[in-house]
Coordinates of C-alpha atoms and ligand atoms in Angstrom, one line a residue:
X1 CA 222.7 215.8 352.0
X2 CA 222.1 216.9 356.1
X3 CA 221.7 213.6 357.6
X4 CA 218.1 213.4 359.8
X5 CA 220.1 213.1 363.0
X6 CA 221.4 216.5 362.2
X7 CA 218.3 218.5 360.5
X8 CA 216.1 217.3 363.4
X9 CA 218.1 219.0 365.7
X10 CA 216.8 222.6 367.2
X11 CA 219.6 224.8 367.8
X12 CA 220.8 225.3 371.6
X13 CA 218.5 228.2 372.9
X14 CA 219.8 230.5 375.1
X15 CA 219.0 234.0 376.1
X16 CA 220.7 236.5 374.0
X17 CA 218.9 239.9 374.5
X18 CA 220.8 242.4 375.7
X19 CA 220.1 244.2 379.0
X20 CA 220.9 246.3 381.8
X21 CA 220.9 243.2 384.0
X22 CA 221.5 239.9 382.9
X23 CA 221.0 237.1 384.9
X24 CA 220.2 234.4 382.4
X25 CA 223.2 231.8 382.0
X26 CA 224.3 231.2 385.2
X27 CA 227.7 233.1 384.8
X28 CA 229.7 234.7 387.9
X29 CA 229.1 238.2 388.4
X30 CA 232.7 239.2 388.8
X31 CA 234.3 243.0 388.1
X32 CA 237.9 242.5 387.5
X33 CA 239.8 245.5 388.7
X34 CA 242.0 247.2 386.5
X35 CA 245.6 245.8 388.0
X36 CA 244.2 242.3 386.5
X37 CA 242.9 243.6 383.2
X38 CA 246.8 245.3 382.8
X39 CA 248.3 241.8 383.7
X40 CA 245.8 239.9 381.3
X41 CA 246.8 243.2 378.6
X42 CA 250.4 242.0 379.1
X43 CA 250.1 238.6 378.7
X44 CA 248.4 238.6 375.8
X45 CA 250.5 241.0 374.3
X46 CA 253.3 238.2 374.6
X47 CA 251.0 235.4 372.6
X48 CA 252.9 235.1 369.3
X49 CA 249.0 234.7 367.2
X50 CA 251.1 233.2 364.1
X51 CA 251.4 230.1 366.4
X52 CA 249.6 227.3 367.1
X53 CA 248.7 227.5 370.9
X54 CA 250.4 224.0 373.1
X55 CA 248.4 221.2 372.0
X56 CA 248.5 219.3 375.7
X57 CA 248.0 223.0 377.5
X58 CA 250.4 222.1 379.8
X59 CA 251.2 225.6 381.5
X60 CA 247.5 225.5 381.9
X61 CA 246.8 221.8 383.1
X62 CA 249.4 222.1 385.6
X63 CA 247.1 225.2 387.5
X64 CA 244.4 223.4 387.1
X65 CA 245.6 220.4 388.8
X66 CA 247.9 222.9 391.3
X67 CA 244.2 225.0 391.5
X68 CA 242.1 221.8 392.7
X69 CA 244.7 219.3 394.4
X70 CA 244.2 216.9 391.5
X71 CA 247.2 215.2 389.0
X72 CA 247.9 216.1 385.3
X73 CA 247.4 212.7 384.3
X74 CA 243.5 212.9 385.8
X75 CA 242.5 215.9 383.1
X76 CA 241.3 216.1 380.0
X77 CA 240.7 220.0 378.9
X78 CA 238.1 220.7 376.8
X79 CA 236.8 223.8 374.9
X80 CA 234.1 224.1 377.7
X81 CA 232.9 221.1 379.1
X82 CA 230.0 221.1 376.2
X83 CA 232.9 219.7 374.0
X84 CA 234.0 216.9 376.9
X85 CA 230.2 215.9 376.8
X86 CA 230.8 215.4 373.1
X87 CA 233.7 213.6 373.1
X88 CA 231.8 211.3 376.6
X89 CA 229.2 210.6 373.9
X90 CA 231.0 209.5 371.2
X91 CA 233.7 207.4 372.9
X92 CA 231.7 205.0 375.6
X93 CA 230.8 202.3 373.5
X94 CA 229.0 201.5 370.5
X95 CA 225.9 204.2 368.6
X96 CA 223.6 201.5 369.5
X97 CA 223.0 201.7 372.8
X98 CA 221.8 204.7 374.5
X99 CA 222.5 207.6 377.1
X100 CA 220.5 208.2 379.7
X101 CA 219.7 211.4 381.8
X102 CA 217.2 212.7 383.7
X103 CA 214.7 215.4 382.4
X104 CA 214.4 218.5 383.1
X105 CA 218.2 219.0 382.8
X106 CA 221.3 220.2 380.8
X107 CA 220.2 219.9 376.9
X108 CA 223.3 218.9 375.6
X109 CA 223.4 215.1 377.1
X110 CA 220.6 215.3 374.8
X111 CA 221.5 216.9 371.9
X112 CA 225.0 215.5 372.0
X113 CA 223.3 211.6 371.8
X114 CA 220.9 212.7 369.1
X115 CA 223.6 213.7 366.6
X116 CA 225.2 210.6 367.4
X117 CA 222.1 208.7 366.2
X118 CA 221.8 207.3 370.1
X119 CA 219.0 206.0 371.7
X120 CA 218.1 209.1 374.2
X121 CA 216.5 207.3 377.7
X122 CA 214.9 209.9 378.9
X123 CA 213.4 209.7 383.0
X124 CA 211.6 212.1 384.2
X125 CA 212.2 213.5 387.3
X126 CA 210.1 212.8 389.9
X127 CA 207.7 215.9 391.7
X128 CA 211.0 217.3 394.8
X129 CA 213.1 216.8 391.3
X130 CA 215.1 213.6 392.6
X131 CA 215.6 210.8 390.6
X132 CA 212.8 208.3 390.2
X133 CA 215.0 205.5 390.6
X134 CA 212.3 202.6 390.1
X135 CA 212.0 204.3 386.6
X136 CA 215.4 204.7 385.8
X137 CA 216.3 200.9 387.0
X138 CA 213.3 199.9 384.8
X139 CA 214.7 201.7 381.6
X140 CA 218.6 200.6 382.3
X141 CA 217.1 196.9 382.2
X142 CA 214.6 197.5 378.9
X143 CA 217.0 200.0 376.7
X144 CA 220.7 199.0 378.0
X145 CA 222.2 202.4 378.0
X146 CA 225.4 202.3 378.1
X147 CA 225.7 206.3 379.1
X148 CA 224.5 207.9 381.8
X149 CA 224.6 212.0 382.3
X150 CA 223.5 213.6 385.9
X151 CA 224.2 217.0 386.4
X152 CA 224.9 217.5 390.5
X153 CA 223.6 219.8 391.4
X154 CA 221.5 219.7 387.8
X155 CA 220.6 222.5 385.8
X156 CA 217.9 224.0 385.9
X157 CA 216.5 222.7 389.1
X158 CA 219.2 223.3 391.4
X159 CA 219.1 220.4 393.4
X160 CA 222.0 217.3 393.9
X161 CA 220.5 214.3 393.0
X162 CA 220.2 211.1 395.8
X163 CA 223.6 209.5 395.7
X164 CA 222.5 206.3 396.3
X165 CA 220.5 206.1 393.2
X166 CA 222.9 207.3 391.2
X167 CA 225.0 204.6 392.5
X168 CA 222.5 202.0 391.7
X169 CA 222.4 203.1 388.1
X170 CA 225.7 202.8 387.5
X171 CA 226.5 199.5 389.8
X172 CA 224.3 198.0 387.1
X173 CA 227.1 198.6 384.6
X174 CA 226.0 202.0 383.0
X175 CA 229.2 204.4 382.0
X176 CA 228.6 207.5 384.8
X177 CA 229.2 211.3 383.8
X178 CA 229.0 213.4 386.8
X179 CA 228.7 217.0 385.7
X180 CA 229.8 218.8 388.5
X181 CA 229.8 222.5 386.9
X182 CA 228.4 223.7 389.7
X183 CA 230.3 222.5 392.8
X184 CA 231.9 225.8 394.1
X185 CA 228.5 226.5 395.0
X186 CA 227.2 223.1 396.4
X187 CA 230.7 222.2 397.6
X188 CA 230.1 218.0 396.7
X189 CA 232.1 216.3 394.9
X190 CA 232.5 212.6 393.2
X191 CA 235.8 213.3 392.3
X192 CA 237.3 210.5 394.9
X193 CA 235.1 208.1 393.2
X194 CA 236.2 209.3 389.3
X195 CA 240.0 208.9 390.5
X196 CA 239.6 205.3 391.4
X197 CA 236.6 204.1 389.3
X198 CA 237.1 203.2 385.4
X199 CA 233.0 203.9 385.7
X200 CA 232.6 207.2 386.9
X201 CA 234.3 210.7 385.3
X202 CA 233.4 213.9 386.7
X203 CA 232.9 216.6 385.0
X204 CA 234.1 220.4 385.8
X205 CA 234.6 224.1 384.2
X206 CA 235.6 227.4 384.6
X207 CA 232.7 228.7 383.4
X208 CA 231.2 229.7 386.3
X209 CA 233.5 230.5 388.6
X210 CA 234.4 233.9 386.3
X211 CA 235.3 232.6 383.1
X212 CA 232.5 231.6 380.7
X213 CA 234.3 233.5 377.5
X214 CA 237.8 231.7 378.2
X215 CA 235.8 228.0 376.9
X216 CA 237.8 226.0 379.2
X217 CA 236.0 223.0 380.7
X218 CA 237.5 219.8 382.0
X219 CA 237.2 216.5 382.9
X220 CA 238.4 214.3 385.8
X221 CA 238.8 210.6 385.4
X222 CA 241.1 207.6 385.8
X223 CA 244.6 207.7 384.1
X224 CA 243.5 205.3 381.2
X225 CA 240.2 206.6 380.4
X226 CA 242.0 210.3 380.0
X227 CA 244.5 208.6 378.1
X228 CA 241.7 207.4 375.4
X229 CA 239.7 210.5 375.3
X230 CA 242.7 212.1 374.6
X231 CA 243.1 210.4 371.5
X232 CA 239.9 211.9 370.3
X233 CA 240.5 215.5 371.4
X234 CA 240.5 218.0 368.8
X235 CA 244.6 219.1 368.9
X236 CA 244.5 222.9 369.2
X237 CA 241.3 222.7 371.5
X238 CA 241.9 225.3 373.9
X239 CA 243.1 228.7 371.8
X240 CA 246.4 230.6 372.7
X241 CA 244.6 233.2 374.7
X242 CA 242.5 231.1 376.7
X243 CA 245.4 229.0 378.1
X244 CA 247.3 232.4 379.1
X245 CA 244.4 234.1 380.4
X246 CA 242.6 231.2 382.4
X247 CA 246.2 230.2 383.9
X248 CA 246.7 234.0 385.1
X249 CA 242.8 233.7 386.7
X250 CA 243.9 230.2 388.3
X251 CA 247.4 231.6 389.7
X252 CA 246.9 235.4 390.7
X253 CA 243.6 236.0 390.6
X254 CA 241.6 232.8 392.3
X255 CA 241.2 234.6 395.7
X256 CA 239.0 237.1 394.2
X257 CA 236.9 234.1 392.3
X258 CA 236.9 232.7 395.5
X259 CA 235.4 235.8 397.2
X260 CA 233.3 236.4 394.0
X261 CA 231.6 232.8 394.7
X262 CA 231.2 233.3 398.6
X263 CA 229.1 236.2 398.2
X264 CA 227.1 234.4 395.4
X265 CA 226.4 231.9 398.0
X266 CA 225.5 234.5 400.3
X267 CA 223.4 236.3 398.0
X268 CA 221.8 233.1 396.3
X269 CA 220.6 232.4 400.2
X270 CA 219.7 236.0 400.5
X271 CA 217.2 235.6 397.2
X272 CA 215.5 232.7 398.0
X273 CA 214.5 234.3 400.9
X274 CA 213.0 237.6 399.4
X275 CA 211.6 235.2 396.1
X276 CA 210.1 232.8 398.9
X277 CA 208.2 236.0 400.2
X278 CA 206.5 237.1 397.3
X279 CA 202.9 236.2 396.9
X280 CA 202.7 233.9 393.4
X281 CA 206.2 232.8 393.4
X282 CA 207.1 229.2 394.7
X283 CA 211.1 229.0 395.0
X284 CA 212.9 225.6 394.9
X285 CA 215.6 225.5 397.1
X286 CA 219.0 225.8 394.7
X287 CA 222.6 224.2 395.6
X288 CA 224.1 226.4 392.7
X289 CA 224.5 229.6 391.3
X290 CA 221.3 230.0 390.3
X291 CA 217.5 229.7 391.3
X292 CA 214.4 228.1 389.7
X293 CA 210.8 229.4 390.6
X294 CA 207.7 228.8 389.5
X295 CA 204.9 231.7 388.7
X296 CA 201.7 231.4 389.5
X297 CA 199.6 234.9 389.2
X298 CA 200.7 235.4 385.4
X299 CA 202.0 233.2 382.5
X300 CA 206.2 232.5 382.6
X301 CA 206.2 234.0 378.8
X302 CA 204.6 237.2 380.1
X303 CA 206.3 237.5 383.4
X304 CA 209.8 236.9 381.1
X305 CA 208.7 239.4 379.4
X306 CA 207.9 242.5 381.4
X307 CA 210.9 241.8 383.5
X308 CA 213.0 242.1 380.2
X309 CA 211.1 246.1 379.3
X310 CA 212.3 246.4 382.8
X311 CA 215.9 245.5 381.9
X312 CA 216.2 242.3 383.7
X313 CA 216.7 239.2 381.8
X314 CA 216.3 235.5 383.2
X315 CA 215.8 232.5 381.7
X316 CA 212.3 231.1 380.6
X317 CA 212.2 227.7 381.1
X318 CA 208.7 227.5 380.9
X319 CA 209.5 225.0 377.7
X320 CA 210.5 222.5 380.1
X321 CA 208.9 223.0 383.3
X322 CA 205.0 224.9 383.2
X323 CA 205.5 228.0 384.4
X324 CA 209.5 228.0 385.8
X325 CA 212.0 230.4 385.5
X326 CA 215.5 230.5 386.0
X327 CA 217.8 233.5 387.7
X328 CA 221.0 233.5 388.2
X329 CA 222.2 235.5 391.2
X330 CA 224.2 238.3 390.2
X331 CA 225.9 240.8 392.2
X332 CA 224.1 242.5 395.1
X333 CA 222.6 245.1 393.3
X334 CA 222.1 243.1 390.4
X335 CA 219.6 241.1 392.8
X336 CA 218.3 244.1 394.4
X337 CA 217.3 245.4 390.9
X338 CA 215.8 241.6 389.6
X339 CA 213.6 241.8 393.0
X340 CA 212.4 245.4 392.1
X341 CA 211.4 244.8 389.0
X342 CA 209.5 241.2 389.7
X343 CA 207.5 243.0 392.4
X344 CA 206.5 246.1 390.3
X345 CA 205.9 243.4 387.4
X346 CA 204.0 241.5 390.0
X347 CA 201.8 244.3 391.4
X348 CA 200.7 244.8 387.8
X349 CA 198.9 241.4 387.7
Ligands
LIG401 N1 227.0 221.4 382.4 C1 226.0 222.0 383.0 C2 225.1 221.3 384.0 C3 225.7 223.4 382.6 O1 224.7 224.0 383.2 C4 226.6 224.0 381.7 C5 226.4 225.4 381.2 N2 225.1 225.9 381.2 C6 227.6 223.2 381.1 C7 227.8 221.9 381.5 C8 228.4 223.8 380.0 O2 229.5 224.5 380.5 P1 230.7 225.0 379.6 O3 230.6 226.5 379.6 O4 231.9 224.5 380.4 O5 230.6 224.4 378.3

């Protein structure tokens, strides 16, 4: 009945234990003040719910493109930019040839190509986690992907990848997705190159820049390939709320994202510093919101662990790297209470 493609699949893990402070998924510690939460009370009070919401979200397209100096005609919105990876996997040419992406890195250019029944080219990164490009040009000429997903910076190792060899990859004909989630924290962009390639589509979301339960993600690309996708797009993608709410973020509200990401940058600088520090902890240096380290005086599973009876959850990525980790910085104190706890926890060992 379940096709194999579909019952070999594992579920999208993610950390869902609740705690005091949670610093597991890479979201934007943000507070909204209670003029905003009245505004978002009064808008939503307008939504007629019998309705279908617009299916183009035009109100909300046109902040986006106002929000990040780009056109209408360059998006594509998505219900998160998980479902724009979907739709990238489906649409770029035929089941039979594969997607490629680097490992460790975003599971659902994975996932996405194994429901699909495609080929996954896997590369594993090399040591600094930048792109072994000998490999990768050795599997685009074996396998013929016709796909490619890099995540820049990539999650969860918090480094861009070498532009050059991401170039090379796709100069040798191979469809490029540049998932740029990230960028208000690394501040680099391909989105020049998406606008006049038919090659190249970036990839972007609101996720974390304060919005993670809006599900609005969306895509930048060249007038014709939007104009495809669009074809394929589910019609009442993004719900009534979400288009309200994420437009009244985008227009009176972005100066406090803003802020809100400057003093994750700040902060994120401020905890690789104290994580560097700490004896049996090695930090890699992080151009996102978050920050991967690895543990070396007790076992990821256990150090997870006792930081969570301490009310401090982060990510365990010891599944995919030995013995990493993955925080996202929070607010200030947030930090100041993740640090506490991984010394105490540390101190134990
Ligand atoms: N791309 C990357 C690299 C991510 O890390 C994430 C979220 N963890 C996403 C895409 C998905 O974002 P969204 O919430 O827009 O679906």
């Amino acid at each position: 009945m379940i096709s194999r493609r579909v019952s070999a699949l594992e579920s999208y893990k993610t950390e869902t234990s609740s705690a005091r402070v949670k610093l597991s998924s890479n979201e934007l510690s943000i507070e909204l003040p209670q003029w905003f939460q009245r505004r978002i009370a009064e808008e939503v009070s307008k939504i007629p719910f019998n309705r279908y919401p617009d299916p183009e979200s035009k109100l909300l397209k046109e902040a986006i493109a106002k929000r990040f100096g780009l056109k209408e005609e360059n998006l594509l919105l998505g219900n998160g930019s998980d479902e724009l990876i979907y739709y990238l996997s489906i649409a770029v040419e035929e089941f039979n040839r594969g997607v490629l992406y680097p490992v460790p890195t975003f599971s659902m250019y994975g996932i996405s190509a194994q429901i699909l029944g495609r080929d996954r080219v896997e590369v594993k990164l090399k040591e600094d986690f930048d792109i072994d490009l000998e490999e990768c040009l050795r599997l685009v000429e074996e396998k013929k992907p016709a796909l490619a997903y890099f995540a820049y910076p990539n999650n969860p190792t918090g480094n861009c990848f070498n532009e050059e060899s991401i170039k090379a990859v796709r100069d040798r004909g191979v469809f490029t997705v540049i998932d740029e989630a990230y960028f208000q924290y690394s501040g680099k962009s391909w989105v020049e190159e998406a606008l006049s390639r038919r090659d190249t589509v970036v990839l972007r979301t609101l996720s974390k820049i304060g919005m993670a339960g809006l599900r609005v993600g969306f895509m930048v690309a060249e007038e014709g390939i939007v104009k495809e996708l669009n074809k394929m797009r589910l019609p009442f993608n993004i719900t009534y709320p979400s288009q309200v709410i994420a437009r009244l973020m985008l227009t009176e509200f972005y100066e406090f994202v803003e802020q809100a990401v400057k003093t994750t940058i700040q902060e994120r600088d401020r905890l690789y510093k104290e994580l560097s520090s700490m004896e049996g902890i090695r930090v890699y240096p992080s151009e996102a919101n978050f920050i991967l380290f690895k543990s070396s005086l007790m076992p990821a599973d256990i150090l997870h662990k006792r930081l969570l009876e301490k009310g401090v959850l982060i990510r365990n990525f010891s599944y995919m790297i030995p013995d990493c980790l993955r925080v996202s910085v929070g607010l200030n104190w947030e930090n100041d209470a993740l640090l506490e706890a991984l010394q105490a926890v540390l101190k134990e060992a």
